[in-house]
PDB file of C-alpha atoms in Angstrom:
ATOM      1  CA  MET A  93       0.000   0.000   0.000  1.00 72.00           C
ATOM      2  CA  ASP A  94       1.337   3.413  -0.954  1.00 81.00           C
ATOM      3  CA  SER A  95       2.416   5.796   1.783  1.00 92.00           C
ATOM      4  CA  PHE A  96       0.306   8.914   2.364  1.00 94.00           C
ATOM      5  CA  SER A  97       2.997  11.188   0.906  1.00 94.00           C
ATOM      6  CA  THR A  98       3.084   9.064  -2.250  1.00 93.00           C
ATOM      7  CA  LEU A  99      -0.703   9.114  -2.433  1.00 89.00           C
ATOM      8  CA  ILE A 100      -0.739  12.911  -2.256  1.00 91.00           C
ATOM      9  CA  ARG A 101       1.975  13.292  -4.871  1.00 89.00           C
ATOM     10  CA  THR A 102       0.318  10.846  -7.259  1.00 88.00           C
ATOM     11  CA  ALA A 103      -3.209  12.169  -6.824  1.00 77.00           C
ATOM     12  CA  SER A 104      -2.209  15.787  -7.367  1.00 75.00           C
ATOM     13  CA  HIS A 105       0.200  15.152 -10.250  1.00 74.00           C
ATOM     14  CA  GLU A 106      -2.189  16.180 -13.030  1.00 76.00           C
ATOM     15  CA  ALA A 107      -3.309  19.352 -11.251  1.00 71.00           C
ATOM     16  CA  HIS A 108       0.323  20.170 -10.446  1.00 69.00           C
ATOM     17  CA  ARG A 109       1.316  19.773 -14.086  1.00 75.00           C
ATOM     18  CA  GLU A 110      -1.532  22.017 -15.230  1.00 75.00           C
ATOM     19  CA  ALA A 111      -0.318  24.766 -12.892  1.00 72.00           C
ATOM     20  CA  GLU A 112       3.299  24.406 -14.001  1.00 72.00           C
ATOM     21  CA  THR A 113       2.465  24.544 -17.698  1.00 77.00           C
ATOM     22  CA  SER A 114       0.089  27.520 -17.615  1.00 86.00           C
ATOM     23  CA  ALA A 115       0.598  30.048 -20.408  1.00 90.00           C
ATOM     24  CA  PHE A 116       1.588  32.781 -17.950  1.00 93.00           C
ATOM     25  CA  MET A 117       4.236  30.694 -16.209  1.00 91.00           C
ATOM     26  CA  SER A 118       5.558  29.378 -19.513  1.00 90.00           C
ATOM     27  CA  ASP A 119       5.874  32.930 -20.850  1.00 93.00           C
ATOM     28  CA  LEU A 120       7.426  34.179 -17.623  1.00 92.00           C
ATOM     29  CA  LEU A 121      10.013  31.413 -17.458  1.00 89.00           C
ATOM     30  CA  GLY A 122      10.657  31.750 -21.183  1.00 90.00           C
ATOM     31  CA  GLY A 123      11.728  35.354 -20.714  1.00 90.00           C
ATOM     32  CA  ARG A 124       8.872  36.617 -22.881  1.00 92.00           C
ATOM     33  CA  LEU A 125       7.363  38.840 -20.176  1.00 93.00           C
ATOM     34  CA  GLY A 126       8.847  41.892 -18.518  1.00 93.00           C
ATOM     35  CA  VAL A 127       9.779  42.390 -14.910  1.00 95.00           C
ATOM     36  CA  ALA A 128       6.381  44.044 -14.293  1.00 95.00           C
ATOM     37  CA  ALA A 129       4.697  40.661 -14.764  1.00 96.00           C
ATOM     38  CA  TYR A 130       7.134  39.066 -12.320  1.00 96.00           C
ATOM     39  CA  ALA A 131       6.444  41.833  -9.794  1.00 97.00           C
ATOM     40  CA  ARG A 132       2.695  41.379 -10.166  1.00 97.00           C
ATOM     41  CA  TYR A 133       3.066  37.633  -9.624  1.00 97.00           C
ATOM     42  CA  THR A 134       5.197  38.255  -6.524  1.00 97.00           C
ATOM     43  CA  GLU A 135       2.511  40.606  -5.256  1.00 98.00           C
ATOM     44  CA  GLN A 136      -0.127  37.862  -5.580  1.00 98.00           C
ATOM     45  CA  LEU A 137       2.072  35.478  -3.625  1.00 98.00           C
ATOM     46  CA  TRP A 138       2.107  37.956  -0.734  1.00 98.00           C
ATOM     47  CA  PHE A 139      -1.647  37.545  -0.205  1.00 98.00           C
ATOM     48  CA  VAL A 140      -1.453  33.744  -0.184  1.00 98.00           C
ATOM     49  CA  TYR A 141       1.471  33.590   2.245  1.00 98.00           C
ATOM     50  CA  GLU A 142       0.003  36.236   4.503  1.00 98.00           C
ATOM     51  CA  ALA A 143      -3.044  33.964   4.854  1.00 98.00           C
ATOM     52  CA  LEU A 144      -0.882  30.878   5.348  1.00 97.00           C
ATOM     53  CA  GLU A 145       1.524  32.355   7.897  1.00 97.00           C
ATOM     54  CA  SER A 146      -0.401  34.980   9.855  1.00 95.00           C
ATOM     55  CA  GLY A 147      -2.401  32.313  11.701  1.00 90.00           C
ATOM     56  CA  ALA A 148       0.219  29.580  11.804  1.00 95.00           C
ATOM     57  CA  GLY A 149       1.186  30.334  15.394  1.00 93.00           C
ATOM     58  CA  ARG A 150      -2.139  29.169  16.754  1.00 93.00           C
ATOM     59  CA  LEU A 151      -1.617  25.798  15.058  1.00 97.00           C
ATOM     60  CA  ALA A 152       1.818  25.140  16.563  1.00 95.00           C
ATOM     61  CA  ALA A 153       0.365  22.931  19.295  1.00 95.00           C
ATOM     62  CA  ASP A 154      -2.170  21.183  17.071  1.00 97.00           C
ATOM     63  CA  PRO A 155      -1.471  17.426  16.827  1.00 96.00           C
ATOM     64  CA  VAL A 156      -2.144  17.352  13.066  1.00 97.00           C
ATOM     65  CA  ALA A 157      -0.809  20.688  11.804  1.00 98.00           C
ATOM     66  CA  GLY A 158       1.704  21.488  14.536  1.00 97.00           C
ATOM     67  CA  PRO A 159       4.626  19.414  13.193  1.00 97.00           C
ATOM     68  CA  PHE A 160       4.413  21.345   9.912  1.00 97.00           C
ATOM     69  CA  VAL A 161       4.674  24.799  11.470  1.00 97.00           C
ATOM     70  CA  ARG A 162       8.349  25.326  10.706  1.00 95.00           C
ATOM     71  CA  PRO A 163       9.616  28.929  10.989  1.00 94.00           C
ATOM     72  CA  GLU A 164      12.523  28.171   8.647  1.00 96.00           C
ATOM     73  CA  LEU A 165       9.966  27.854   5.860  1.00 97.00           C
ATOM     74  CA  PHE A 166       8.159  31.154   6.430  1.00 97.00           C
ATOM     75  CA  ARG A 167       8.274  33.354   3.333  1.00 97.00           C
ATOM     76  CA  LEU A 168       6.423  36.553   4.206  1.00 97.00           C
ATOM     77  CA  ALA A 169       9.443  38.602   5.315  1.00 97.00           C
ATOM     78  CA  ALA A 170      11.374  37.552   2.194  1.00 97.00           C
ATOM     79  CA  LEU A 171       8.397  38.417  -0.019  1.00 97.00           C
ATOM     80  CA  GLU A 172       8.161  41.860   1.534  1.00 97.00           C
ATOM     81  CA  ARG A 173      11.847  42.468   0.923  1.00 97.00           C
ATOM     82  CA  ASP A 174      11.424  41.401  -2.700  1.00 97.00           C
ATOM     83  CA  LEU A 175       8.410  43.672  -3.148  1.00 98.00           C
ATOM     84  CA  ALA A 176      10.314  46.616  -1.690  1.00 97.00           C
ATOM     85  CA  HIS A 177      13.013  45.953  -4.277  1.00 96.00           C
ATOM     86  CA  LEU A 178      10.545  45.460  -7.143  1.00 97.00           C
ATOM     87  CA  ARG A 179       8.025  48.173  -6.307  1.00 96.00           C
ATOM     88  CA  GLY A 180       9.930  50.591  -4.097  1.00 95.00           C
ATOM     89  CA  PRO A 181       9.457  51.530  -0.420  1.00 94.00           C
ATOM     90  CA  GLY A 182       5.784  52.372  -0.916  1.00 95.00           C
ATOM     91  CA  TRP A 183       4.936  48.926  -2.275  1.00 96.00           C
ATOM     92  CA  ARG A 184       2.363  48.202   0.399  1.00 95.00           C
ATOM     93  CA  ALA A 185       0.142  51.123  -0.583  1.00 96.00           C
ATOM     94  CA  GLY A 186      -0.216  49.765  -4.108  1.00 92.00           C
ATOM     95  CA  LEU A 187      -0.812  46.162  -3.101  1.00 95.00           C
ATOM     96  CA  SER A 188      -3.855  44.648  -4.845  1.00 97.00           C
ATOM     97  CA  ALA A 189      -5.129  41.104  -5.146  1.00 98.00           C
ATOM     98  CA  LEU A 190      -6.667  39.719  -8.293  1.00 98.00           C
ATOM     99  CA  PRO A 191     -10.131  38.176  -7.649  1.00 98.00           C
ATOM    100  CA  ALA A 192      -8.636  34.709  -8.179  1.00 98.00           C
ATOM    101  CA  THR A 193      -5.917  35.499  -5.657  1.00 98.00           C
ATOM    102  CA  ARG A 194      -8.486  36.705  -3.144  1.00 98.00           C
ATOM    103  CA  GLU A 195     -10.399  33.447  -3.521  1.00 98.00           C
ATOM    104  CA  TYR A 196      -7.190  31.452  -3.034  1.00 98.00           C
ATOM    105  CA  ALA A 197      -6.108  33.435   0.026  1.00 98.00           C
ATOM    106  CA  ASP A 198      -9.588  33.241   1.553  1.00 98.00           C
ATOM    107  CA  ARG A 199      -9.574  29.450   1.226  1.00 98.00           C
ATOM    108  CA  VAL A 200      -6.112  29.206   2.786  1.00 98.00           C
ATOM    109  CA  ARG A 201      -7.228  31.410   5.672  1.00 98.00           C
ATOM    110  CA  GLU A 202     -10.388  29.360   6.165  1.00 98.00           C
ATOM    111  CA  CYS A 203      -8.350  26.168   6.461  1.00 98.00           C
ATOM    112  CA  THR A 204      -5.770  27.801   8.719  1.00 97.00           C
ATOM    113  CA  GLU A 205      -8.502  28.949  11.089  1.00 96.00           C
ATOM    114  CA  HIS A 206     -10.875  25.978  11.003  1.00 96.00           C
ATOM    115  CA  TRP A 207      -9.293  22.832   9.538  1.00 98.00           C
ATOM    116  CA  PRO A 208      -5.765  21.714  10.465  1.00 98.00           C
ATOM    117  CA  GLY A 209      -5.751  19.001   7.786  1.00 98.00           C
ATOM    118  CA  GLY A 210      -6.622  21.574   5.148  1.00 98.00           C
ATOM    119  CA  TYR A 211      -3.819  23.794   6.397  1.00 98.00           C
ATOM    120  CA  VAL A 212      -1.405  20.885   5.852  1.00 98.00           C
ATOM    121  CA  ALA A 213      -2.704  20.463   2.292  1.00 97.00           C
ATOM    122  CA  HIS A 214      -1.978  24.084   1.433  1.00 97.00           C
ATOM    123  CA  HIS A 215       1.297  24.027   3.352  1.00 97.00           C
ATOM    124  CA  TYR A 216       2.443  21.038   1.311  1.00 96.00           C
ATOM    125  CA  THR A 217       1.473  22.440  -2.079  1.00 94.00           C
ATOM    126  CA  ARG A 218       3.157  25.780  -1.395  1.00 95.00           C
ATOM    127  CA  TYR A 219       6.378  25.084   0.483  1.00 96.00           C
ATOM    128  CA  LEU A 220       7.433  21.862  -1.193  1.00 92.00           C
ATOM    129  CA  GLY A 221       6.764  23.553  -4.503  1.00 89.00           C
ATOM    130  CA  ASP A 222       8.937  26.499  -3.482  1.00 91.00           C
ATOM    131  CA  LEU A 223      11.766  24.168  -2.532  1.00 91.00           C
ATOM    132  CA  SER A 224      11.490  22.342  -5.859  1.00 87.00           C
ATOM    133  CA  GLY A 225      10.113  24.124  -8.925  1.00 84.00           C
ATOM    134  CA  GLY A 226      10.515  27.473  -7.239  1.00 87.00           C
ATOM    135  CA  GLN A 227      14.249  27.168  -7.678  1.00 88.00           C
ATOM    136  CA  VAL A 228      13.760  27.093 -11.448  1.00 89.00           C
ATOM    137  CA  ILE A 229      11.832  30.374 -11.206  1.00 91.00           C
ATOM    138  CA  ARG A 230      14.632  31.922  -9.131  1.00 93.00           C
ATOM    139  CA  ASP A 231      17.285  30.894 -11.619  1.00 93.00           C
ATOM    140  CA  ARG A 232      15.326  32.211 -14.605  1.00 92.00           C
ATOM    141  CA  ALA A 233      14.471  35.470 -12.825  1.00 93.00           C
ATOM    142  CA  GLU A 234      18.129  36.101 -11.989  1.00 94.00           C
ATOM    143  CA  LYS A 235      19.160  35.505 -15.593  1.00 92.00           C
ATOM    144  CA  THR A 236      16.248  37.334 -17.222  1.00 92.00           C
ATOM    145  CA  TRP A 237      16.065  40.479 -15.093  1.00 92.00           C
ATOM    146  CA  GLY A 238      19.557  40.637 -13.667  1.00 91.00           C
ATOM    147  CA  PHE A 239      18.824  40.158  -9.984  1.00 93.00           C
ATOM    148  CA  THR A 240      21.825  39.471  -7.800  1.00 89.00           C
ATOM    149  CA  ARG A 241      22.127  35.733  -7.248  1.00 89.00           C
ATOM    150  CA  LYS A 242      19.862  34.846  -4.319  1.00 88.00           C
ATOM    151  CA  GLY A 243      19.526  38.573  -3.589  1.00 91.00           C
ATOM    152  CA  ASP A 244      16.730  41.142  -3.433  1.00 93.00           C
ATOM    153  CA  GLY A 245      14.019  40.316  -5.948  1.00 96.00           C
ATOM    154  CA  VAL A 246      14.343  36.545  -5.527  1.00 96.00           C
ATOM    155  CA  ARG A 247      14.726  36.170  -1.762  1.00 97.00           C
ATOM    156  CA  PHE A 248      11.340  34.455  -1.638  1.00 97.00           C
ATOM    157  CA  TYR A 249      12.976  31.408  -3.226  1.00 96.00           C
ATOM    158  CA  VAL A 250      16.005  31.361  -0.928  1.00 96.00           C
ATOM    159  CA  PHE A 251      15.534  29.153   2.142  1.00 96.00           C
ATOM    160  CA  GLU A 252      18.479  30.149   4.295  1.00 94.00           C
ATOM    161  CA  GLY A 253      17.226  27.946   7.138  1.00 94.00           C
ATOM    162  CA  VAL A 254      17.124  24.810   4.970  1.00 95.00           C
ATOM    163  CA  SER A 255      20.720  23.724   4.400  1.00 93.00           C
ATOM    164  CA  ASN A 256      19.865  20.482   2.595  1.00 95.00           C
ATOM    165  CA  PRO A 257      16.594  20.746   0.617  1.00 93.00           C
ATOM    166  CA  ALA A 258      16.603  17.086  -0.469  1.00 93.00           C
ATOM    167  CA  SER A 259      16.959  15.888   3.118  1.00 96.00           C
ATOM    168  CA  PHE A 260      14.354  18.383   4.293  1.00 96.00           C
ATOM    169  CA  LYS A 261      11.844  17.166   1.710  1.00 94.00           C
ATOM    170  CA  ARG A 262      12.411  13.570   2.825  1.00 95.00           C
ATOM    171  CA  SER A 263      11.748  14.525   6.439  1.00 97.00           C
ATOM    172  CA  TYR A 264       8.679  16.489   5.369  1.00 97.00           C
ATOM    173  CA  ARG A 265       7.249  13.466   3.559  1.00 95.00           C
ATOM    174  CA  ALA A 266       7.932  11.385   6.660  1.00 97.00           C
ATOM    175  CA  LEU A 267       5.800  13.866   8.624  1.00 97.00           C
ATOM    176  CA  LEU A 268       2.987  13.336   6.133  1.00 97.00           C
ATOM    177  CA  ASP A 269       3.299   9.580   6.481  1.00 96.00           C
ATOM    178  CA  ASP A 270       3.171   9.868  10.276  1.00 95.00           C
ATOM    179  CA  MET A 271       0.028  12.011  10.381  1.00 95.00           C
ATOM    180  CA  ARG A 272      -2.465  10.559  12.859  1.00 92.00           C
ATOM    181  CA  VAL A 273      -5.633  10.921  10.822  1.00 96.00           C
ATOM    182  CA  ASP A 274      -8.102   8.355   9.530  1.00 96.00           C
ATOM    183  CA  GLU A 275      -8.549   7.324   5.905  1.00 95.00           C
ATOM    184  CA  LEU A 276     -11.494   9.649   5.329  1.00 97.00           C
ATOM    185  CA  GLU A 277      -9.470  12.625   6.534  1.00 97.00           C
ATOM    186  CA  LYS A 278      -6.586  11.595   4.291  1.00 96.00           C
ATOM    187  CA  GLN A 279      -8.975  11.592   1.329  1.00 95.00           C
ATOM    188  CA  ARG A 280     -10.177  15.072   2.305  1.00 97.00           C
ATOM    189  CA  ILE A 281      -6.574  16.310   2.526  1.00 97.00           C
ATOM    190  CA  VAL A 282      -5.759  14.879  -0.907  1.00 95.00           C
ATOM    191  CA  ALA A 283      -8.850  16.595  -2.329  1.00 95.00           C
ATOM    192  CA  GLU A 284      -7.741  19.874  -0.752  1.00 96.00           C
ATOM    193  CA  CYS A 285      -4.300  19.517  -2.358  1.00 94.00           C
ATOM    194  CA  LYS A 286      -6.023  19.243  -5.735  1.00 92.00           C
ATOM    195  CA  ARG A 287      -8.117  22.291  -4.878  1.00 95.00           C
ATOM    196  CA  ALA A 288      -4.985  24.217  -3.919  1.00 95.00           C
ATOM    197  CA  PHE A 289      -3.402  23.535  -7.298  1.00 92.00           C
ATOM    198  CA  ALA A 290      -6.638  24.519  -9.054  1.00 93.00           C
ATOM    199  CA  LEU A 291      -6.748  27.806  -7.120  1.00 96.00           C
ATOM    200  CA  ASN A 292      -3.135  28.455  -8.019  1.00 94.00           C
ATOM    201  CA  THR A 293      -3.835  27.721 -11.683  1.00 93.00           C
ATOM    202  CA  ALA A 294      -6.728  30.208 -11.610  1.00 96.00           C
ATOM    203  CA  VAL A 295      -4.297  32.884 -10.414  1.00 97.00           C
ATOM    204  CA  PHE A 296      -1.934  32.050 -13.284  1.00 95.00           C
ATOM    205  CA  ARG A 297      -4.861  32.276 -15.711  1.00 95.00           C
ATOM    206  CA  ALA A 298      -5.817  35.708 -14.355  1.00 97.00           C
ATOM    207  CA  LEU A 299      -2.223  36.886 -14.615  1.00 97.00           C
ATOM    208  CA  GLY A 300      -2.143  35.597 -18.178  1.00 95.00           C
ATOM    209  CA  ASP A 301      -5.193  37.714 -18.965  1.00 95.00           C
ATOM    210  CA  GLU A 302      -3.465  40.751 -17.454  1.00 95.00           C
ATOM    211  CA  PHE A 303      -0.179  40.133 -19.265  1.00 95.00           C
ATOM    212  CA  PRO A 304      -1.079  38.639 -22.657  1.00 91.00           C
ATOM    213  CA  LEU A 305       1.721  38.235 -25.138  1.00 79.00           C
ATOM    214  CA  SER A 306       1.387  40.537 -28.125  1.00 49.00           C
ATOM    215  CA  ALA A 307       0.819  38.725 -31.400  1.00 39.00           C
TER     216      ALA A 307
END
């Protein structure tokens, strides 16, 4: 029988692939969009991580979600430093969420406040993605827009507290496998992972509408 971490990865593979291959992300990684599109994407991430991290403290003692509350993963401070670099010191005044982003952030906040298993689902889809595919985005952003390697503009993707990402991801999957929840709850968590990817894809679609490639 497959482990829970394998079940999650397998079940969400198609939704994950759809998010990764969205037109917006393909154009962004292909260097076909300007730095304004990257800044707007970074801005949307702020809303999602604010929802994910602002209430994480209250889950630290929760038997299901608590083991996943790892301060070395928190991204909000790094995002804010990137936005200050991309938008200037007044970045916060111009902050605006796309409707799709608002829906995504609202769902993350709902899970953070009311459903520890759902929080884990969103935690998994975001942070493990940042430690994996996010590194491709960092590399392309540095090369495309000339950011200092692992410096301001791409600090969101730099996990200074994670010295060995491969080892960390193995330990993270072990935490998933050790979760003390029943089979029905595991099914609900898997479904929420799929929903998280779908919400993320909707944000990419909205960004694609805002930054269409000229013919």
